[in-house]
JSON list of C-alpha atoms and ligand atoms in Angstrom, two decimals:
[
{"chain": "A", "resi": 1, "resn": "UNK", "atom": "CA", "xyz": [21.82, -20.71, 22.18]},
{"chain": "A", "resi": 2, "resn": "UNK", "atom": "CA", "xyz": [25.32, -21.62, 23.64]},
{"chain": "A", "resi": 3, "resn": "UNK", "atom": "CA", "xyz": [26.21, -23.16, 20.18]},
{"chain": "A", "resi": 4, "resn": "UNK", "atom": "CA", "xyz": [24.81, -20.32, 18.10]},
{"chain": "A", "resi": 5, "resn": "UNK", "atom": "CA", "xyz": [26.99, -17.89, 20.35]},
{"chain": "A", "resi": 6, "resn": "UNK", "atom": "CA", "xyz": [29.97, -20.00, 19.67]},
{"chain": "A", "resi": 7, "resn": "UNK", "atom": "CA", "xyz": [29.81, -20.04, 16.01]},
{"chain": "A", "resi": 8, "resn": "UNK", "atom": "CA", "xyz": [32.81, -18.66, 14.27]},
{"chain": "A", "resi": 9, "resn": "UNK", "atom": "CA", "xyz": [32.70, -17.28, 10.58]},
{"chain": "A", "resi": 10, "resn": "UNK", "atom": "CA", "xyz": [33.74, -19.92, 8.03]},
{"chain": "A", "resi": 11, "resn": "UNK", "atom": "CA", "xyz": [36.42, -19.17, 5.86]},
{"chain": "A", "resi": 12, "resn": "UNK", "atom": "CA", "xyz": [34.16, -18.62, 3.00]},
{"chain": "A", "resi": 13, "resn": "UNK", "atom": "CA", "xyz": [32.12, -16.27, 5.00]},
{"chain": "A", "resi": 14, "resn": "UNK", "atom": "CA", "xyz": [35.46, -14.30, 5.74]},
{"chain": "A", "resi": 15, "resn": "UNK", "atom": "CA", "xyz": [36.03, -13.90, 2.28]},
{"chain": "A", "resi": 16, "resn": "UNK", "atom": "CA", "xyz": [32.40, -13.03, 1.10]},
{"chain": "A", "resi": 17, "resn": "UNK", "atom": "CA", "xyz": [31.70, -10.53, 3.89]},
{"chain": "A", "resi": 18, "resn": "UNK", "atom": "CA", "xyz": [35.61, -9.32, 4.15]},
{"chain": "A", "resi": 19, "resn": "UNK", "atom": "CA", "xyz": [34.67, -5.67, 3.05]},
{"chain": "A", "resi": 20, "resn": "UNK", "atom": "CA", "xyz": [31.80, -5.59, 5.75]},
{"chain": "A", "resi": 21, "resn": "UNK", "atom": "CA", "xyz": [34.23, -6.95, 8.44]},
{"chain": "A", "resi": 22, "resn": "UNK", "atom": "CA", "xyz": [36.70, -4.22, 7.46]},
{"chain": "A", "resi": 23, "resn": "UNK", "atom": "CA", "xyz": [34.43, -1.46, 8.54]},
{"chain": "A", "resi": 24, "resn": "UNK", "atom": "CA", "xyz": [35.50, -0.80, 12.13]},
{"chain": "A", "resi": 25, "resn": "UNK", "atom": "CA", "xyz": [31.90, -0.70, 13.43]},
{"chain": "A", "resi": 26, "resn": "UNK", "atom": "CA", "xyz": [31.18, -4.11, 11.74]},
{"chain": "A", "resi": 27, "resn": "UNK", "atom": "CA", "xyz": [34.18, -6.33, 12.43]},
{"chain": "A", "resi": 28, "resn": "UNK", "atom": "CA", "xyz": [34.02, -10.20, 12.56]},
{"chain": "A", "resi": 29, "resn": "UNK", "atom": "CA", "xyz": [31.51, -9.81, 15.65]},
{"chain": "A", "resi": 30, "resn": "UNK", "atom": "CA", "xyz": [29.15, -7.51, 14.00]},
{"chain": "A", "resi": 31, "resn": "UNK", "atom": "CA", "xyz": [29.27, -9.98, 10.70]},
{"chain": "A", "resi": 32, "resn": "UNK", "atom": "CA", "xyz": [28.21, -12.80, 13.24]},
{"chain": "A", "resi": 33, "resn": "UNK", "atom": "CA", "xyz": [25.40, -10.55, 14.72]},
{"chain": "A", "resi": 34, "resn": "UNK", "atom": "CA", "xyz": [24.03, -9.93, 11.09]},
{"chain": "A", "resi": 35, "resn": "UNK", "atom": "CA", "xyz": [24.02, -13.67, 10.52]},
{"chain": "A", "resi": 36, "resn": "UNK", "atom": "CA", "xyz": [22.20, -14.33, 13.47]},
{"chain": "A", "resi": 37, "resn": "UNK", "atom": "CA", "xyz": [19.72, -11.82, 12.54]},
{"chain": "A", "resi": 38, "resn": "UNK", "atom": "CA", "xyz": [16.19, -12.15, 11.08]},
{"chain": "A", "resi": 39, "resn": "UNK", "atom": "CA", "xyz": [14.36, -9.42, 8.91]},
{"chain": "A", "resi": 40, "resn": "UNK", "atom": "CA", "xyz": [11.25, -9.30, 7.29]},
{"chain": "A", "resi": 41, "resn": "UNK", "atom": "CA", "xyz": [10.58, -7.08, 4.10]},
{"chain": "A", "resi": 42, "resn": "UNK", "atom": "CA", "xyz": [6.81, -6.34, 3.61]},
{"chain": "A", "resi": 43, "resn": "UNK", "atom": "CA", "xyz": [6.47, -5.54, -0.01]},
{"chain": "A", "resi": 44, "resn": "UNK", "atom": "CA", "xyz": [8.88, -6.94, -2.75]},
{"chain": "A", "resi": 45, "resn": "UNK", "atom": "CA", "xyz": [8.21, -3.97, -5.32]},
{"chain": "A", "resi": 46, "resn": "UNK", "atom": "CA", "xyz": [10.23, -0.91, -5.57]},
{"chain": "A", "resi": 47, "resn": "UNK", "atom": "CA", "xyz": [11.52, -0.30, -2.32]},
{"chain": "A", "resi": 48, "resn": "UNK", "atom": "CA", "xyz": [11.59, -4.05, -1.30]},
{"chain": "A", "resi": 49, "resn": "UNK", "atom": "CA", "xyz": [13.95, -4.77, -4.37]},
{"chain": "A", "resi": 50, "resn": "UNK", "atom": "CA", "xyz": [17.05, -2.70, -3.12]},
{"chain": "A", "resi": 51, "resn": "UNK", "atom": "CA", "xyz": [16.34, -3.23, 0.51]},
{"chain": "A", "resi": 52, "resn": "UNK", "atom": "CA", "xyz": [16.15, -7.24, 0.00]},
{"chain": "A", "resi": 53, "resn": "UNK", "atom": "CA", "xyz": [19.31, -7.33, -2.15]},
{"chain": "A", "resi": 54, "resn": "UNK", "atom": "CA", "xyz": [21.46, -5.11, 0.19]},
{"chain": "A", "resi": 55, "resn": "UNK", "atom": "CA", "xyz": [19.89, -7.15, 3.00]},
{"chain": "A", "resi": 56, "resn": "UNK", "atom": "CA", "xyz": [20.71, -10.30, 1.34]},
{"chain": "A", "resi": 57, "resn": "UNK", "atom": "CA", "xyz": [24.20, -9.36, 0.45]},
{"chain": "A", "resi": 58, "resn": "UNK", "atom": "CA", "xyz": [25.12, -7.87, 3.70]},
{"chain": "A", "resi": 59, "resn": "UNK", "atom": "CA", "xyz": [24.68, -11.06, 5.09]},
{"chain": "A", "resi": 60, "resn": "UNK", "atom": "CA", "xyz": [21.55, -11.07, 7.17]},
{"chain": "A", "resi": 61, "resn": "UNK", "atom": "CA", "xyz": [20.98, -14.65, 8.46]},
{"chain": "A", "resi": 62, "resn": "UNK", "atom": "CA", "xyz": [17.15, -15.03, 7.68]},
{"chain": "A", "resi": 63, "resn": "UNK", "atom": "CA", "xyz": [15.15, -12.73, 5.39]},
{"chain": "A", "resi": 64, "resn": "UNK", "atom": "CA", "xyz": [11.16, -12.80, 5.33]},
{"chain": "A", "resi": 65, "resn": "UNK", "atom": "CA", "xyz": [9.19, -11.68, 2.08]},
{"chain": "A", "resi": 66, "resn": "UNK", "atom": "CA", "xyz": [5.71, -11.07, 2.18]},
{"chain": "A", "resi": 67, "resn": "UNK", "atom": "CA", "xyz": [3.80, -10.07, -0.76]},
{"chain": "A", "resi": 68, "resn": "UNK", "atom": "CA", "xyz": [0.73, -11.39, -2.37]},
{"chain": "A", "resi": 69, "resn": "UNK", "atom": "CA", "xyz": [1.16, -9.77, -5.69]},
{"chain": "A", "resi": 70, "resn": "UNK", "atom": "CA", "xyz": [2.48, -11.27, -9.05]},
{"chain": "A", "resi": 71, "resn": "UNK", "atom": "CA", "xyz": [5.07, -9.37, -11.27]},
{"chain": "A", "resi": 72, "resn": "UNK", "atom": "CA", "xyz": [3.37, -7.34, -13.72]},
{"chain": "A", "resi": 73, "resn": "UNK", "atom": "CA", "xyz": [5.12, -5.65, -16.84]},
{"chain": "A", "resi": 74, "resn": "UNK", "atom": "CA", "xyz": [4.84, -2.19, -15.27]},
{"chain": "A", "resi": 75, "resn": "UNK", "atom": "CA", "xyz": [6.56, -3.28, -12.20]},
{"chain": "A", "resi": 76, "resn": "UNK", "atom": "CA", "xyz": [10.03, -3.79, -14.19]},
{"chain": "A", "resi": 77, "resn": "UNK", "atom": "CA", "xyz": [10.67, -0.03, -14.33]},
{"chain": "A", "resi": 78, "resn": "UNK", "atom": "CA", "xyz": [11.55, 0.12, -10.80]},
{"chain": "A", "resi": 79, "resn": "UNK", "atom": "CA", "xyz": [11.28, -3.48, -9.11]},
{"chain": "A", "resi": 80, "resn": "UNK", "atom": "CA", "xyz": [14.79, -4.65, -10.01]},
{"chain": "A", "resi": 81, "resn": "UNK", "atom": "CA", "xyz": [14.61, -7.81, -8.09]},
{"chain": "A", "resi": 82, "resn": "UNK", "atom": "CA", "xyz": [12.07, -9.23, -10.90]},
{"chain": "A", "resi": 83, "resn": "UNK", "atom": "CA", "xyz": [13.16, -9.86, -14.66]},
{"chain": "A", "resi": 84, "resn": "UNK", "atom": "CA", "xyz": [10.93, -9.94, -17.62]},
{"chain": "A", "resi": 85, "resn": "UNK", "atom": "CA", "xyz": [10.77, -13.75, -17.79]},
{"chain": "A", "resi": 86, "resn": "UNK", "atom": "CA", "xyz": [9.24, -13.35, -14.22]},
{"chain": "A", "resi": 87, "resn": "UNK", "atom": "CA", "xyz": [5.90, -11.80, -15.25]},
{"chain": "A", "resi": 88, "resn": "UNK", "atom": "CA", "xyz": [3.14, -13.48, -13.96]},
{"chain": "A", "resi": 89, "resn": "UNK", "atom": "CA", "xyz": [4.70, -15.14, -11.11]},
{"chain": "A", "resi": 90, "resn": "UNK", "atom": "CA", "xyz": [4.33, -14.63, -7.54]},
{"chain": "A", "resi": 91, "resn": "UNK", "atom": "CA", "xyz": [6.74, -11.84, -6.17]},
{"chain": "A", "resi": 92, "resn": "UNK", "atom": "CA", "xyz": [7.61, -13.80, -3.41]},
{"chain": "A", "resi": 93, "resn": "UNK", "atom": "CA", "xyz": [8.85, -16.63, -5.62]},
{"chain": "A", "resi": 94, "resn": "UNK", "atom": "CA", "xyz": [10.61, -14.55, -8.01]},
{"chain": "A", "resi": 95, "resn": "UNK", "atom": "CA", "xyz": [12.19, -12.51, -5.09]},
{"chain": "A", "resi": 96, "resn": "UNK", "atom": "CA", "xyz": [13.23, -15.69, -3.15]},
{"chain": "A", "resi": 97, "resn": "UNK", "atom": "CA", "xyz": [15.03, -16.79, -6.47]},
{"chain": "A", "resi": 98, "resn": "UNK", "atom": "CA", "xyz": [16.88, -13.69, -6.96]},
{"chain": "A", "resi": 99, "resn": "UNK", "atom": "CA", "xyz": [18.29, -13.60, -3.57]},
{"chain": "A", "resi": 100, "resn": "UNK", "atom": "CA", "xyz": [19.34, -16.97, -3.58]},
{"chain": "A", "resi": 101, "resn": "UNK", "atom": "CA", "xyz": [21.17, -16.41, -6.74]},
{"chain": "A", "resi": 102, "resn": "UNK", "atom": "CA", "xyz": [23.57, -13.67, -4.45]},
{"chain": "A", "resi": 103, "resn": "UNK", "atom": "CA", "xyz": [23.70, -15.99, -1.26]},
{"chain": "A", "resi": 104, "resn": "UNK", "atom": "CA", "xyz": [22.71, -19.57, -2.10]},
{"chain": "A", "resi": 105, "resn": "UNK", "atom": "CA", "xyz": [22.62, -20.64, 1.60]},
{"chain": "A", "resi": 106, "resn": "UNK", "atom": "CA", "xyz": [20.39, -17.67, 2.79]},
{"chain": "A", "resi": 107, "resn": "UNK", "atom": "CA", "xyz": [17.45, -18.37, 4.68]},
{"chain": "A", "resi": 108, "resn": "UNK", "atom": "CA", "xyz": [14.37, -16.96, 3.13]},
{"chain": "A", "resi": 109, "resn": "UNK", "atom": "CA", "xyz": [10.75, -17.77, 4.31]},
{"chain": "A", "resi": 110, "resn": "UNK", "atom": "CA", "xyz": [7.91, -16.18, 1.91]},
{"chain": "A", "resi": 111, "resn": "UNK", "atom": "CA", "xyz": [4.49, -15.08, 2.88]},
{"chain": "A", "resi": 112, "resn": "UNK", "atom": "CA", "xyz": [2.68, -14.74, -0.30]},
{"chain": "A", "resi": 113, "resn": "UNK", "atom": "CA", "xyz": [-0.26, -12.61, 0.64]},
{"chain": "A", "resi": 114, "resn": "UNK", "atom": "CA", "xyz": [-1.16, -9.42, 1.97]},
{"chain": "A", "resi": 115, "resn": "UNK", "atom": "CA", "xyz": [-0.43, -8.40, 5.34]},
{"chain": "A", "resi": 116, "resn": "UNK", "atom": "CA", "xyz": [-3.27, -7.62, 7.17]},
{"chain": "A", "resi": 117, "resn": "UNK", "atom": "CA", "xyz": [-4.67, -6.80, 10.74]},
{"chain": "A", "resi": 118, "resn": "UNK", "atom": "CA", "xyz": [-5.60, -10.11, 11.26]},
{"chain": "A", "resi": 119, "resn": "UNK", "atom": "CA", "xyz": [-2.46, -12.12, 9.94]},
{"chain": "A", "resi": 120, "resn": "UNK", "atom": "CA", "xyz": [0.28, -9.28, 10.78]},
{"chain": "A", "resi": 121, "resn": "UNK", "atom": "CA", "xyz": [1.02, -10.30, 14.28]},
{"chain": "A", "resi": 122, "resn": "UNK", "atom": "CA", "xyz": [1.98, -13.94, 13.69]},
{"chain": "A", "resi": 123, "resn": "UNK", "atom": "CA", "xyz": [4.02, -13.05, 10.58]},
{"chain": "A", "resi": 124, "resn": "UNK", "atom": "CA", "xyz": [6.01, -10.36, 12.39]},
{"chain": "A", "resi": 125, "resn": "UNK", "atom": "CA", "xyz": [6.76, -12.32, 15.53]},
{"chain": "A", "resi": 126, "resn": "UNK", "atom": "CA", "xyz": [9.62, -14.39, 14.27]},
{"chain": "A", "resi": 127, "resn": "UNK", "atom": "CA", "xyz": [11.61, -11.04, 13.13]},
{"chain": "A", "resi": 128, "resn": "UNK", "atom": "CA", "xyz": [14.09, -8.69, 14.73]},
{"chain": "A", "resi": 129, "resn": "UNK", "atom": "CA", "xyz": [13.35, -5.99, 12.45]},
{"chain": "A", "resi": 130, "resn": "UNK", "atom": "CA", "xyz": [10.63, -5.03, 9.71]},
{"chain": "A", "resi": 131, "resn": "UNK", "atom": "CA", "xyz": [11.10, -2.97, 6.68]},
{"chain": "A", "resi": 132, "resn": "UNK", "atom": "CA", "xyz": [7.59, -1.30, 5.35]},
{"chain": "A", "resi": 133, "resn": "UNK", "atom": "CA", "xyz": [8.06, -1.46, 1.63]},
{"chain": "A", "resi": 134, "resn": "UNK", "atom": "CA", "xyz": [4.44, -1.53, 0.88]},
{"chain": "A", "resi": 135, "resn": "UNK", "atom": "CA", "xyz": [3.28, 0.98, -1.57]},
{"chain": "A", "resi": 136, "resn": "UNK", "atom": "CA", "xyz": [-0.19, 2.32, 0.05]},
{"chain": "A", "resi": 137, "resn": "UNK", "atom": "CA", "xyz": [-0.76, 4.43, 3.02]},
{"chain": "A", "resi": 138, "resn": "UNK", "atom": "CA", "xyz": [-3.47, 1.89, 4.35]},
{"chain": "A", "resi": 139, "resn": "UNK", "atom": "CA", "xyz": [-1.24, -0.82, 4.40]},
{"chain": "A", "resi": 140, "resn": "UNK", "atom": "CA", "xyz": [1.54, 1.37, 6.11]},
{"chain": "A", "resi": 141, "resn": "UNK", "atom": "CA", "xyz": [-0.61, 2.11, 8.68]},
{"chain": "A", "resi": 142, "resn": "UNK", "atom": "CA", "xyz": [-1.86, -1.45, 9.42]},
{"chain": "A", "resi": 143, "resn": "UNK", "atom": "CA", "xyz": [1.98, -2.57, 9.49]},
{"chain": "A", "resi": 144, "resn": "UNK", "atom": "CA", "xyz": [2.88, 0.44, 11.76]},
{"chain": "A", "resi": 145, "resn": "UNK", "atom": "CA", "xyz": [-0.14, -0.65, 14.48]},
{"chain": "A", "resi": 146, "resn": "UNK", "atom": "CA", "xyz": [0.98, -4.10, 14.15]},
{"chain": "A", "resi": 147, "resn": "UNK", "atom": "CA", "xyz": [4.69, -3.43, 14.48]},
{"chain": "A", "resi": 148, "resn": "UNK", "atom": "CA", "xyz": [3.81, -1.32, 17.82]},
{"chain": "A", "resi": 149, "resn": "UNK", "atom": "CA", "xyz": [1.29, -3.72, 19.32]},
{"chain": "A", "resi": 150, "resn": "UNK", "atom": "CA", "xyz": [4.07, -6.46, 18.98]},
{"chain": "A", "resi": 151, "resn": "UNK", "atom": "CA", "xyz": [6.95, -4.40, 19.77]},
{"chain": "A", "resi": 152, "resn": "UNK", "atom": "CA", "xyz": [8.73, -4.72, 16.47]},
{"chain": "A", "resi": 153, "resn": "UNK", "atom": "CA", "xyz": [11.22, -2.02, 15.36]},
{"chain": "A", "resi": 154, "resn": "UNK", "atom": "CA", "xyz": [10.45, -1.22, 11.88]},
{"chain": "A", "resi": 155, "resn": "UNK", "atom": "CA", "xyz": [11.91, 1.53, 8.98]},
{"chain": "A", "resi": 156, "resn": "UNK", "atom": "CA", "xyz": [9.01, 3.15, 7.30]},
{"chain": "A", "resi": 157, "resn": "UNK", "atom": "CA", "xyz": [9.44, 4.87, 3.78]},
{"chain": "A", "resi": 158, "resn": "UNK", "atom": "CA", "xyz": [7.33, 6.27, 1.03]},
{"chain": "A", "resi": 159, "resn": "UNK", "atom": "CA", "xyz": [7.84, 7.46, -2.49]},
{"chain": "A", "resi": 160, "resn": "UNK", "atom": "CA", "xyz": [6.18, 9.40, -5.12]},
{"chain": "A", "resi": 161, "resn": "UNK", "atom": "CA", "xyz": [7.49, 11.32, -8.22]},
{"chain": "A", "resi": 162, "resn": "UNK", "atom": "CA", "xyz": [10.79, 12.55, -7.40]},
{"chain": "A", "resi": 163, "resn": "UNK", "atom": "CA", "xyz": [10.16, 12.62, -3.59]},
{"chain": "A", "resi": 164, "resn": "UNK", "atom": "CA", "xyz": [10.66, 10.27, -0.49]},
{"chain": "A", "resi": 165, "resn": "UNK", "atom": "CA", "xyz": [10.59, 10.10, 2.94]},
{"chain": "A", "resi": 166, "resn": "UNK", "atom": "CA", "xyz": [11.67, 7.70, 5.74]},
{"chain": "A", "resi": 167, "resn": "UNK", "atom": "CA", "xyz": [11.61, 7.23, 9.48]},
{"chain": "A", "resi": 168, "resn": "UNK", "atom": "CA", "xyz": [12.34, 4.57, 11.92]},
{"chain": "A", "resi": 169, "resn": "UNK", "atom": "CA", "xyz": [10.04, 3.55, 14.76]},
{"chain": "A", "resi": 170, "resn": "UNK", "atom": "CA", "xyz": [11.22, 1.81, 17.76]},
{"chain": "A", "resi": 171, "resn": "UNK", "atom": "CA", "xyz": [8.09, 1.01, 19.70]},
{"chain": "A", "resi": 172, "resn": "UNK", "atom": "CA", "xyz": [7.80, 2.12, 23.29]},
{"chain": "A", "resi": 173, "resn": "UNK", "atom": "CA", "xyz": [10.67, 4.71, 22.47]},
{"chain": "A", "resi": 174, "resn": "UNK", "atom": "CA", "xyz": [10.17, 6.52, 19.43]},
{"chain": "A", "resi": 175, "resn": "UNK", "atom": "CA", "xyz": [7.06, 8.53, 17.80]},
{"chain": "A", "resi": 176, "resn": "UNK", "atom": "CA", "xyz": [5.20, 5.75, 15.43]},
{"chain": "A", "resi": 177, "resn": "UNK", "atom": "CA", "xyz": [3.86, 6.45, 11.83]},
{"chain": "A", "resi": 178, "resn": "UNK", "atom": "CA", "xyz": [0.27, 7.43, 13.32]},
{"chain": "A", "resi": 179, "resn": "UNK", "atom": "CA", "xyz": [1.82, 9.95, 15.66]},
{"chain": "A", "resi": 180, "resn": "UNK", "atom": "CA", "xyz": [2.69, 11.92, 12.43]},
{"chain": "A", "resi": 181, "resn": "UNK", "atom": "CA", "xyz": [-0.02, 10.74, 10.24]},
{"chain": "A", "resi": 182, "resn": "UNK", "atom": "CA", "xyz": [-3.05, 9.60, 12.04]},
{"chain": "A", "resi": 183, "resn": "UNK", "atom": "CA", "xyz": [-5.05, 8.39, 9.21]},
{"chain": "A", "resi": 184, "resn": "UNK", "atom": "CA", "xyz": [-4.48, 7.54, 5.51]},
{"chain": "A", "resi": 185, "resn": "UNK", "atom": "CA", "xyz": [-5.01, 10.40, 2.96]},
{"chain": "A", "resi": 186, "resn": "UNK", "atom": "CA", "xyz": [-7.98, 9.84, 0.71]},
{"chain": "A", "resi": 187, "resn": "UNK", "atom": "CA", "xyz": [-5.85, 8.69, -1.91]},
{"chain": "A", "resi": 188, "resn": "UNK", "atom": "CA", "xyz": [-4.08, 6.35, 0.34]},
{"chain": "A", "resi": 189, "resn": "UNK", "atom": "CA", "xyz": [-4.77, 3.25, -1.24]},
{"chain": "A", "resi": 190, "resn": "UNK", "atom": "CA", "xyz": [-1.92, 3.77, -3.54]},
{"chain": "A", "resi": 191, "resn": "UNK", "atom": "CA", "xyz": [-0.14, 1.50, -6.05]},
{"chain": "A", "resi": 192, "resn": "UNK", "atom": "CA", "xyz": [-0.81, 3.38, -9.13]},
{"chain": "A", "resi": 193, "resn": "UNK", "atom": "CA", "xyz": [1.50, 6.56, -8.63]},
{"chain": "A", "resi": 194, "resn": "UNK", "atom": "CA", "xyz": [4.26, 7.45, -10.88]},
{"chain": "A", "resi": 195, "resn": "UNK", "atom": "CA", "xyz": [7.52, 7.06, -9.42]},
{"chain": "A", "resi": 196, "resn": "UNK", "atom": "CA", "xyz": [11.17, 8.03, -10.77]},
{"chain": "A", "resi": 197, "resn": "UNK", "atom": "CA", "xyz": [12.92, 4.50, -10.49]},
{"chain": "A", "resi": 198, "resn": "UNK", "atom": "CA", "xyz": [15.82, 5.64, -9.00]},
{"chain": "A", "resi": 199, "resn": "UNK", "atom": "CA", "xyz": [14.09, 7.22, -5.76]},
{"chain": "A", "resi": 200, "resn": "UNK", "atom": "CA", "xyz": [12.84, 3.73, -4.93]},
{"chain": "A", "resi": 201, "resn": "UNK", "atom": "CA", "xyz": [16.42, 2.82, -5.00]},
{"chain": "A", "resi": 202, "resn": "UNK", "atom": "CA", "xyz": [17.85, 5.45, -3.00]},
{"chain": "A", "resi": 203, "resn": "UNK", "atom": "CA", "xyz": [14.63, 5.23, -0.15]},
{"chain": "A", "resi": 204, "resn": "UNK", "atom": "CA", "xyz": [15.09, 1.24, -0.13]},
{"chain": "A", "resi": 205, "resn": "UNK", "atom": "CA", "xyz": [18.87, 1.49, 0.29]},
{"chain": "A", "resi": 206, "resn": "UNK", "atom": "CA", "xyz": [18.32, 3.80, 3.21]},
{"chain": "A", "resi": 207, "resn": "UNK", "atom": "CA", "xyz": [15.87, 1.28, 4.70]},
{"chain": "A", "resi": 208, "resn": "UNK", "atom": "CA", "xyz": [18.37, -1.49, 4.50]},
{"chain": "A", "resi": 209, "resn": "UNK", "atom": "CA", "xyz": [20.81, 0.91, 6.13]},
{"chain": "A", "resi": 210, "resn": "UNK", "atom": "CA", "xyz": [18.48, 1.54, 8.93]},
{"chain": "A", "resi": 211, "resn": "UNK", "atom": "CA", "xyz": [18.05, -1.98, 9.63]},
{"chain": "A", "resi": 212, "resn": "UNK", "atom": "CA", "xyz": [21.86, -3.13, 9.40]},
{"chain": "A", "resi": 213, "resn": "UNK", "atom": "CA", "xyz": [22.63, -0.06, 12.02]},
{"chain": "A", "resi": 214, "resn": "UNK", "atom": "CA", "xyz": [19.81, -1.27, 14.10]},
{"chain": "A", "resi": 215, "resn": "UNK", "atom": "CA", "xyz": [21.02, -4.74, 14.36]},
{"chain": "A", "resi": 216, "resn": "UNK", "atom": "CA", "xyz": [24.64, -3.86, 14.66]},
{"chain": "A", "resi": 217, "resn": "UNK", "atom": "CA", "xyz": [23.71, -1.14, 17.44]},
{"chain": "A", "resi": 218, "resn": "UNK", "atom": "CA", "xyz": [25.72, 1.29, 15.98]},
{"chain": "A", "resi": 219, "resn": "UNK", "atom": "CA", "xyz": [24.92, 4.71, 14.80]},
{"chain": "A", "resi": 220, "resn": "UNK", "atom": "CA", "xyz": [22.04, 6.90, 14.83]},
{"chain": "A", "resi": 221, "resn": "UNK", "atom": "CA", "xyz": [18.70, 5.96, 13.64]},
{"chain": "A", "resi": 222, "resn": "UNK", "atom": "CA", "xyz": [16.07, 7.95, 11.85]},
{"chain": "A", "resi": 223, "resn": "UNK", "atom": "CA", "xyz": [14.00, 7.55, 15.44]},
{"chain": "A", "resi": 224, "resn": "UNK", "atom": "CA", "xyz": [12.08, 10.93, 16.30]},
{"chain": "A", "resi": 225, "resn": "UNK", "atom": "CA", "xyz": [12.52, 12.45, 12.92]},
{"chain": "A", "resi": 226, "resn": "UNK", "atom": "CA", "xyz": [11.61, 12.16, 9.28]},
{"chain": "A", "resi": 227, "resn": "UNK", "atom": "CA", "xyz": [13.89, 12.25, 6.16]},
{"chain": "A", "resi": 228, "resn": "UNK", "atom": "CA", "xyz": [12.66, 13.88, 3.25]},
{"chain": "A", "resi": 229, "resn": "UNK", "atom": "CA", "xyz": [14.17, 13.54, -0.06]},
{"chain": "A", "resi": 230, "resn": "UNK", "atom": "CA", "xyz": [13.61, 15.76, -3.04]},
{"chain": "A", "resi": 231, "resn": "UNK", "atom": "CA", "xyz": [15.23, 14.24, -6.00]},
{"chain": "A", "resi": 232, "resn": "UNK", "atom": "CA", "xyz": [14.30, 17.12, -8.28]},
{"chain": "A", "resi": 233, "resn": "UNK", "atom": "CA", "xyz": [16.36, 19.56, -6.07]},
{"chain": "A", "resi": 234, "resn": "UNK", "atom": "CA", "xyz": [18.67, 16.78, -5.03]},
{"chain": "A", "resi": 235, "resn": "UNK", "atom": "CA", "xyz": [18.22, 17.52, -1.29]},
{"chain": "A", "resi": 236, "resn": "UNK", "atom": "CA", "xyz": [18.07, 15.67, 1.85]},
{"chain": "A", "resi": 237, "resn": "UNK", "atom": "CA", "xyz": [16.47, 17.12, 4.91]},
{"chain": "A", "resi": 238, "resn": "UNK", "atom": "CA", "xyz": [16.05, 15.66, 8.28]},
{"chain": "A", "resi": 239, "resn": "UNK", "atom": "CA", "xyz": [13.21, 17.24, 10.59]},
{"chain": "A", "resi": 240, "resn": "UNK", "atom": "CA", "xyz": [12.76, 16.51, 14.16]},
{"chain": "A", "resi": 241, "resn": "UNK", "atom": "CA", "xyz": [9.40, 15.10, 15.04]},
{"chain": "A", "resi": 242, "resn": "UNK", "atom": "CA", "xyz": [7.77, 16.65, 17.99]},
{"chain": "A", "resi": 243, "resn": "UNK", "atom": "CA", "xyz": [4.27, 14.90, 18.31]},
{"chain": "A", "resi": 244, "resn": "UNK", "atom": "CA", "xyz": [2.23, 17.05, 21.10]},
{"chain": "A", "resi": 245, "resn": "UNK", "atom": "CA", "xyz": [1.02, 13.72, 22.36]},
{"chain": "A", "resi": 246, "resn": "UNK", "atom": "CA", "xyz": [1.53, 10.02, 21.56]},
{"chain": "A", "resi": 247, "resn": "UNK", "atom": "CA", "xyz": [-1.30, 8.55, 19.19]},
{"chain": "A", "resi": 248, "resn": "UNK", "atom": "CA", "xyz": [-3.62, 6.05, 20.46]},
{"chain": "A", "resi": 249, "resn": "UNK", "atom": "CA", "xyz": [-1.81, 3.11, 19.18]},
{"chain": "A", "resi": 250, "resn": "UNK", "atom": "CA", "xyz": [1.38, 4.15, 21.06]},
{"chain": "A", "resi": 251, "resn": "UNK", "atom": "CA", "xyz": [-0.65, 4.90, 24.15]},
{"chain": "A", "resi": 252, "resn": "UNK", "atom": "CA", "xyz": [-2.12, 1.40, 24.17]},
{"chain": "A", "resi": 253, "resn": "UNK", "atom": "CA", "xyz": [0.76, -0.49, 23.46]},
{"chain": "B", "resi": 301, "resn": "ZN", "atom": "ZN1", "xyz": [2.13, 6.51, 17.52]}
]
């Protein structure tokens, strides 16, 4: 670790990240912290596309991408990581290629399968922060439970139509997703609802911001509260969460 701690930014990195470094809350030290960080994005779709692009561009050191799907024509409307030429390819491959075009030296690890209860702990264990960019409530609850059990901080977001929501969970410190939504709704399989493309862009960008703030240890996170976005009224609201008691997943952790 000593060698890692002694690492300095190269001249190229100073130039590449100069607009980060000029932000007082980041500086060279913050940039080095980002370069030492490992973030996993589960889902390389509507939310994952902006989250992955911004995290890569911002200088996260290692990025994991988990997704078992292949690119479909109907994805291109909002999943801006992928191109028309990528239809039929694994999303993890298409996404990796897109990120390496921005940061050729980026360390990318791909997990080309669906995250389930059984494989989640092993995948999550190598990462400092997780982004839930899945498209079904069932997947979100599986990921929530795994993050709580392995004590991994994560950002949740969901989108539908003109609407979106986001919250951040620090296991052991703040309510988890299941404290607020104990079970998936009946239509919780998801994956086919309509969504305004730029709503995915807005919420995925918020998730990237939460990850970066957590890794820098700066600002206020969306913990103990939920952000809702109404794109039709163009209104953001942040509501405090006060669950009467912590859910069974939190309590067991
Ligand atoms: Zn909970």
